[in-house]
Amino acid sequence: HKGYIHYKNGCLFQSVAEVEQAVIYYKKAIAEFNLINENYYSLNCVTSIGEILRISQPDTAIYYIQKGLKQALEQQDAYHIFTGYGNLAGYYFYYNQFEKAITYASLALSNDDITLGNKDIYYVAAESYLELGKLDSAQYIFAQMPPPENAADSMIYCRTLSDIYKWKGDTAQSYILSEEADKYQCESKMSENNGLVNICNQIDNKYATGERNRIFALVITLFIVMFCILSVLLYRRIKQASQLKLRLETLNKQLVDSLYDLTSIQAGTAKTHQDIQILKSTISQYMELLKKS
């Protein structure tokens, strides 16, 4: 559950282009998933890290992309296999290695739509063909591109078509489509809540404040409880001391009377043997009480 929470947080930050935060959460999720050998979601995190770091941290990105693809092939996970091919194609495209980009883009596009993880692979493939001067191949790839479903898809669609018209020599149509692509790109960025990190920090601070208040309240409560317990114990101790003092005074009086009676017996006053034993018992009790006192 902890791994899945980190994973979904990573997805959320990735969806609003908060790359650094997304990577942090994905790595946390991987650590949790590895503890229980959860391979599917762990692979999802590895693949996502490779995808989002292609531009900012290429060395790190290629490590995660290749690691994810290797793991997907070992697990025969079709979705992540083709996603890995797509990520490799995107990586090589951004670094102008168009032949390699086409190779991996072709592998990614050789599957059905169910296992195709990233639709921008069509853009990568078409643009790579254009960069190599293969207009027909670029148009063939563009013809297979699925209809746009959101602003980001529309931006890719218009950008690709604009470049195709540019290569055809129709600069006017290319310009119109380029402007359209820019408009969709602006809409796409407007839909991203890039203040998510601030929102997250505010929630964390609020939670931390609440935790501090709860701890403070707990300490105060414990202090009051301890004070009450100590007060009760002290009261009982004082009461016991008072009772002991009263009993001591009573026995002391009895002792004085008993000593007088004993003296009288020893002087010849008639007393039974039983009375003498009672007097001795009283004296013995008094001595024990003195020891306890």
Short mmCIF file of C-alpha atoms in Angstrom, two decimals:
data_model
loop_
_atom_site.label_atom_id
_atom_site.label_comp_id
_atom_site.label_asym_id
_atom_site.label_seq_id
_atom_site.Cartn_x
_atom_site.Cartn_y
_atom_site.Cartn_z
CA HIS A 1 0.00 0.00 0.00
CA LYS A 2 2.85 2.41 0.78
CA GLY A 3 4.43 1.64 -2.58
CA TYR A 4 1.15 2.22 -4.43
CA ILE A 5 0.60 5.55 -2.66
CA HIS A 6 4.09 6.72 -3.69
CA TYR A 7 3.46 5.43 -7.23
CA LYS A 8 0.19 7.37 -7.62
CA ASN A 9 1.83 10.51 -6.19
CA GLY A 10 4.54 10.10 -8.82
CA CYS A 11 1.90 9.77 -11.55
CA LEU A 12 0.17 12.90 -10.28
CA PHE A 13 3.34 15.00 -10.31
CA GLN A 14 4.30 13.63 -13.74
CA SER A 15 0.90 14.61 -15.12
CA VAL A 16 1.57 18.26 -14.23
CA ALA A 17 5.21 18.20 -15.40
CA GLU A 18 6.71 18.36 -11.88
CA VAL A 19 9.55 16.08 -12.97
CA GLU A 20 11.80 16.17 -9.90
CA GLN A 21 8.98 15.41 -7.49
CA ALA A 22 7.69 12.63 -9.74
CA VAL A 23 11.11 10.94 -9.77
CA ILE A 24 11.38 11.20 -5.98
CA TYR A 25 8.05 9.44 -5.49
CA TYR A 26 8.76 6.81 -8.14
CA LYS A 27 12.03 5.91 -6.44
CA LYS A 28 10.26 5.66 -3.07
CA ALA A 29 7.68 3.39 -4.66
CA ILE A 30 10.37 1.16 -6.22
CA ALA A 31 11.99 0.69 -2.79
CA GLU A 32 8.67 -0.40 -1.27
CA PHE A 33 7.70 -2.67 -4.18
CA ASN A 34 11.09 -4.39 -4.12
CA LEU A 35 10.50 -5.40 -0.49
CA ILE A 36 7.55 -7.56 -1.54
CA ASN A 37 8.78 -8.52 -5.05
CA GLU A 38 5.98 -6.55 -6.73
CA ASN A 39 7.33 -6.50 -10.28
CA TYR A 40 4.54 -4.87 -12.31
CA TYR A 41 4.30 -1.54 -10.50
CA SER A 42 8.03 -1.45 -9.85
CA LEU A 43 8.58 -1.81 -13.61
CA ASN A 44 6.03 0.94 -14.20
CA CYS A 45 8.05 3.29 -12.00
CA VAL A 46 11.37 2.39 -13.63
CA THR A 47 9.89 2.98 -17.10
CA SER A 48 8.35 6.29 -16.09
CA ILE A 49 11.63 7.60 -14.66
CA GLY A 50 13.39 6.75 -17.92
CA GLU A 51 10.70 8.52 -19.91
CA ILE A 52 10.58 11.80 -17.98
CA LEU A 53 14.36 12.22 -17.63
CA ARG A 54 15.19 11.83 -21.34
CA ILE A 55 15.89 15.53 -21.84
CA SER A 56 17.02 16.82 -18.45
CA GLN A 57 19.21 13.87 -17.37
CA PRO A 58 19.97 11.69 -20.42
CA ASP A 59 22.60 9.51 -18.73
CA THR A 60 20.24 8.64 -15.91
CA ALA A 61 17.34 8.25 -18.33
CA ILE A 62 19.06 5.71 -20.57
CA TYR A 63 20.00 3.63 -17.52
CA TYR A 64 16.37 3.40 -16.39
CA ILE A 65 15.03 2.91 -19.92
CA GLN A 66 17.35 -0.02 -20.59
CA LYS A 67 16.79 -1.47 -17.13
CA GLY A 68 13.03 -1.28 -17.61
CA LEU A 69 13.17 -2.85 -21.07
CA LYS A 70 15.38 -5.69 -19.85
CA GLN A 71 13.03 -6.38 -16.95
CA ALA A 72 9.98 -6.23 -19.23
CA LEU A 73 11.53 -8.72 -21.66
CA GLU A 74 12.34 -11.09 -18.78
CA GLN A 75 8.77 -10.87 -17.51
CA GLN A 76 7.30 -10.98 -21.04
CA ASP A 77 5.31 -7.85 -20.19
CA ALA A 78 4.06 -6.66 -23.60
CA TYR A 79 2.90 -3.24 -22.41
CA HIS A 80 6.24 -2.33 -20.86
CA ILE A 81 8.24 -3.91 -23.68
CA PHE A 82 6.65 -1.62 -26.26
CA THR A 83 6.77 1.33 -23.86
CA GLY A 84 10.50 0.67 -23.47
CA TYR A 85 10.94 0.67 -27.25
CA GLY A 86 9.03 3.94 -27.43
CA ASN A 87 11.19 5.52 -24.72
CA LEU A 88 14.36 4.45 -26.52
CA ALA A 89 13.05 5.90 -29.75
CA GLY A 90 12.29 9.20 -28.01
CA TYR A 91 15.71 9.22 -26.35
CA TYR A 92 17.61 8.75 -29.62
CA PHE A 93 15.35 11.23 -31.44
CA TYR A 94 16.10 14.01 -28.96
CA TYR A 95 19.82 13.41 -29.49
CA ASN A 96 19.55 13.38 -33.30
CA GLN A 97 20.27 9.67 -33.74
CA PHE A 98 17.40 9.29 -36.20
CA GLU A 99 18.27 5.85 -37.55
CA LYS A 100 18.17 4.33 -34.06
CA ALA A 101 15.03 6.33 -33.30
CA ILE A 102 13.28 4.81 -36.33
CA THR A 103 14.44 1.30 -35.39
CA TYR A 104 12.92 1.44 -31.92
CA ALA A 105 9.89 3.45 -33.06
CA SER A 106 9.14 0.70 -35.59
CA LEU A 107 9.36 -1.91 -32.83
CA ALA A 108 7.03 0.16 -30.63
CA LEU A 109 4.51 0.60 -33.45
CA SER A 110 4.53 -3.09 -34.34
CA ASN A 111 2.08 -3.81 -31.50
CA ASP A 112 -1.63 -3.09 -31.14
CA ASP A 113 -3.14 0.00 -29.51
CA ILE A 114 -3.76 -1.82 -26.23
CA THR A 115 -0.07 -2.19 -25.46
CA LEU A 116 1.06 1.13 -26.92
CA GLY A 117 2.00 3.19 -23.91
CA ASN A 118 2.82 6.59 -25.46
CA LYS A 119 1.16 8.10 -28.55
CA ASP A 120 3.95 10.58 -29.22
CA ILE A 121 5.85 7.68 -30.76
CA TYR A 122 4.06 8.52 -34.04
CA TYR A 123 5.54 12.01 -33.89
CA VAL A 124 9.00 10.61 -33.14
CA ALA A 125 8.84 8.17 -36.04
CA ALA A 126 7.44 10.68 -38.56
CA GLU A 127 9.88 13.42 -37.58
CA SER A 128 12.82 11.00 -37.73
CA TYR A 129 11.86 10.02 -41.28
CA LEU A 130 11.58 13.69 -42.23
CA GLU A 131 15.03 14.40 -40.79
CA LEU A 132 16.39 11.61 -42.99
CA GLY A 133 14.58 13.03 -46.03
CA LYS A 134 12.05 10.18 -46.28
CA LEU A 135 8.84 12.13 -46.81
CA ASP A 136 6.75 9.16 -47.98
CA SER A 137 7.59 7.14 -44.90
CA ALA A 138 6.74 10.13 -42.68
CA GLN A 139 3.37 10.50 -44.40
CA TYR A 140 2.73 6.77 -43.97
CA ILE A 141 3.36 7.00 -40.22
CA PHE A 142 1.20 10.12 -39.96
CA ALA A 143 -1.68 8.34 -41.68
CA GLN A 144 -1.62 5.75 -38.87
CA MET A 145 -1.66 8.36 -36.11
CA PRO A 146 -4.85 7.99 -34.01
CA PRO A 147 -7.24 10.97 -33.73
CA PRO A 148 -6.29 13.48 -31.02
CA GLU A 149 -8.02 13.00 -27.66
CA ASN A 150 -6.76 16.07 -25.83
CA ALA A 151 -4.77 19.29 -26.27
CA ALA A 152 -1.42 17.48 -26.02
CA ASP A 153 -2.42 15.00 -28.75
CA SER A 154 -3.68 17.83 -30.94
CA MET A 155 -0.40 19.69 -30.50
CA ILE A 156 1.59 16.64 -31.65
CA TYR A 157 -0.81 16.06 -34.55
CA CYS A 158 -0.57 19.64 -35.84
CA ARG A 159 3.20 19.82 -35.30
CA THR A 160 3.80 16.67 -37.32
CA LEU A 161 1.51 17.73 -40.14
CA SER A 162 3.08 21.20 -40.18
CA ASP A 163 6.54 19.70 -40.68
CA ILE A 164 5.23 17.44 -43.46
CA TYR A 165 3.83 20.46 -45.31
CA LYS A 166 7.11 22.27 -44.74
CA TRP A 167 9.02 19.43 -46.42
CA LYS A 168 6.52 19.53 -49.27
CA GLY A 169 7.30 23.21 -49.77
CA ASP A 170 3.87 24.50 -48.67
CA THR A 171 5.18 27.04 -46.17
CA ALA A 172 1.83 28.85 -45.83
CA GLN A 173 -0.06 25.74 -44.68
CA SER A 174 2.91 24.75 -42.55
CA TYR A 175 2.79 28.12 -40.79
CA ILE A 176 -0.95 27.86 -40.12
CA LEU A 177 -0.56 24.40 -38.60
CA SER A 178 2.46 25.53 -36.59
CA GLU A 179 0.38 28.35 -35.09
CA GLU A 180 -2.36 25.82 -34.32
CA ALA A 181 0.17 23.56 -32.62
CA ASP A 182 1.43 26.48 -30.50
CA LYS A 183 -2.15 27.23 -29.44
CA TYR A 184 -2.71 23.64 -28.32
CA GLN A 185 0.62 23.67 -26.54
CA CYS A 186 -0.46 26.74 -24.56
CA GLU A 187 -3.78 25.06 -23.68
CA SER A 188 -1.92 21.96 -22.58
CA LYS A 189 0.38 23.94 -20.28
CA MET A 190 -2.55 25.96 -18.89
CA SER A 191 -4.22 22.70 -17.86
CA GLU A 192 -1.15 21.73 -15.86
CA ASN A 193 -1.30 22.80 -12.23
CA ASN A 194 2.37 23.48 -11.74
CA GLY A 195 1.67 24.75 -8.22
CA LEU A 196 1.19 21.18 -7.03
CA VAL A 197 4.49 21.19 -5.13
CA ASN A 198 3.38 24.29 -3.21
CA ILE A 199 0.03 22.69 -2.47
CA CYS A 200 1.80 19.56 -1.29
CA ASN A 201 4.13 21.59 0.94
CA GLN A 202 1.17 23.47 2.43
CA ILE A 203 -0.56 20.19 3.23
CA ASP A 204 2.65 18.77 4.73
CA ASN A 205 3.10 21.89 6.87
CA LYS A 206 -0.52 21.73 8.00
CA TYR A 207 -0.12 18.06 8.85
CA ALA A 208 3.15 18.74 10.71
CA THR A 209 1.48 21.54 12.69
CA GLY A 210 -1.39 19.24 13.57
CA GLU A 211 1.06 16.56 14.66
CA ARG A 212 2.92 19.04 16.88
CA ASN A 213 -0.37 20.16 18.44
CA ARG A 214 -1.41 16.56 19.05
CA ILE A 215 1.94 15.74 20.66
CA PHE A 216 1.71 18.86 22.83
CA ALA A 217 -1.84 17.93 23.91
CA LEU A 218 -0.70 14.39 24.66
CA VAL A 219 2.19 15.63 26.82
CA ILE A 220 -0.15 17.97 28.74
CA THR A 221 -2.65 15.14 29.21
CA LEU A 222 0.04 12.80 30.49
CA PHE A 223 1.29 15.49 32.86
CA ILE A 224 -2.21 16.02 34.27
CA VAL A 225 -2.76 12.26 34.66
CA MET A 226 0.59 11.84 36.42
CA PHE A 227 -0.21 14.81 38.67
CA CYS A 228 -3.57 13.26 39.59
CA ILE A 229 -1.99 9.86 40.28
CA LEU A 230 0.72 11.40 42.45
CA SER A 231 -1.88 13.50 44.30
CA VAL A 232 -3.97 10.40 45.05
CA LEU A 233 -0.90 8.48 46.23
CA LEU A 234 0.20 11.39 48.42
CA TYR A 235 -3.30 11.72 49.91
CA ARG A 236 -3.40 7.98 50.67
CA ARG A 237 0.06 8.15 52.23
CA ILE A 238 -0.92 11.10 54.45
CA LYS A 239 -4.15 9.33 55.45
CA GLN A 240 -2.24 6.14 56.30
CA ALA A 241 0.25 8.15 58.37
CA SER A 242 -2.61 9.84 60.23
CA GLN A 243 -4.31 6.51 60.96
CA LEU A 244 -1.00 5.02 62.07
CA LYS A 245 -0.38 7.95 64.40
CA LEU A 246 -3.86 7.59 65.92
CA ARG A 247 -3.41 3.86 66.42
CA LEU A 248 0.02 4.45 67.95
CA GLU A 249 -1.45 6.89 70.46
CA THR A 250 -4.18 4.40 71.35
CA LEU A 251 -1.72 1.57 71.86
CA ASN A 252 0.53 3.85 73.82
CA LYS A 253 -2.34 4.52 76.23
CA GLN A 254 -3.07 0.80 76.40
CA LEU A 255 0.60 0.15 77.11
CA VAL A 256 0.64 2.58 80.00
CA ASP A 257 -2.49 0.96 81.41
CA SER A 258 -1.08 -2.53 80.82
CA LEU A 259 2.21 -1.68 82.53
CA TYR A 260 0.25 -0.40 85.49
CA ASP A 261 -1.82 -3.58 85.57
CA LEU A 262 1.32 -5.73 85.21
CA THR A 263 2.94 -3.89 88.06
CA SER A 264 -0.13 -4.48 90.13
CA ILE A 265 -0.06 -8.21 89.29
CA GLN A 266 3.58 -8.48 90.13
CA ALA A 267 2.86 -6.68 93.39
CA GLY A 268 0.47 -9.40 94.39
CA THR A 269 -2.80 -8.31 92.80
CA ALA A 270 -4.84 -11.32 91.90
CA LYS A 271 -4.95 -11.82 88.17
CA THR A 272 -5.47 -14.89 86.13
CA HIS A 273 -2.82 -16.36 83.92
CA GLN A 274 -5.01 -15.53 80.90
CA ASP A 275 -4.98 -11.83 81.72
CA ILE A 276 -1.21 -11.89 81.82
CA GLN A 277 -1.06 -13.42 78.34
CA ILE A 278 -3.40 -10.75 76.99
CA LEU A 279 -1.20 -8.02 78.44
CA LYS A 280 1.90 -9.56 76.92
CA SER A 281 0.15 -9.77 73.53
CA THR A 282 -0.73 -6.08 73.74
CA ILE A 283 2.86 -5.17 74.51
CA SER A 284 4.06 -7.34 71.59
CA GLN A 285 1.68 -5.56 69.19
CA TYR A 286 2.93 -2.22 70.37
CA MET A 287 6.53 -3.22 69.75
CA GLU A 288 5.68 -4.40 66.21
CA LEU A 289 3.89 -1.14 65.48
CA LEU A 290 6.91 0.82 66.70
CA LYS A 291 9.10 -1.12 64.26
CA LYS A 292 6.72 -0.36 61.36
CA SER A 293 6.51 3.29 62.35
#
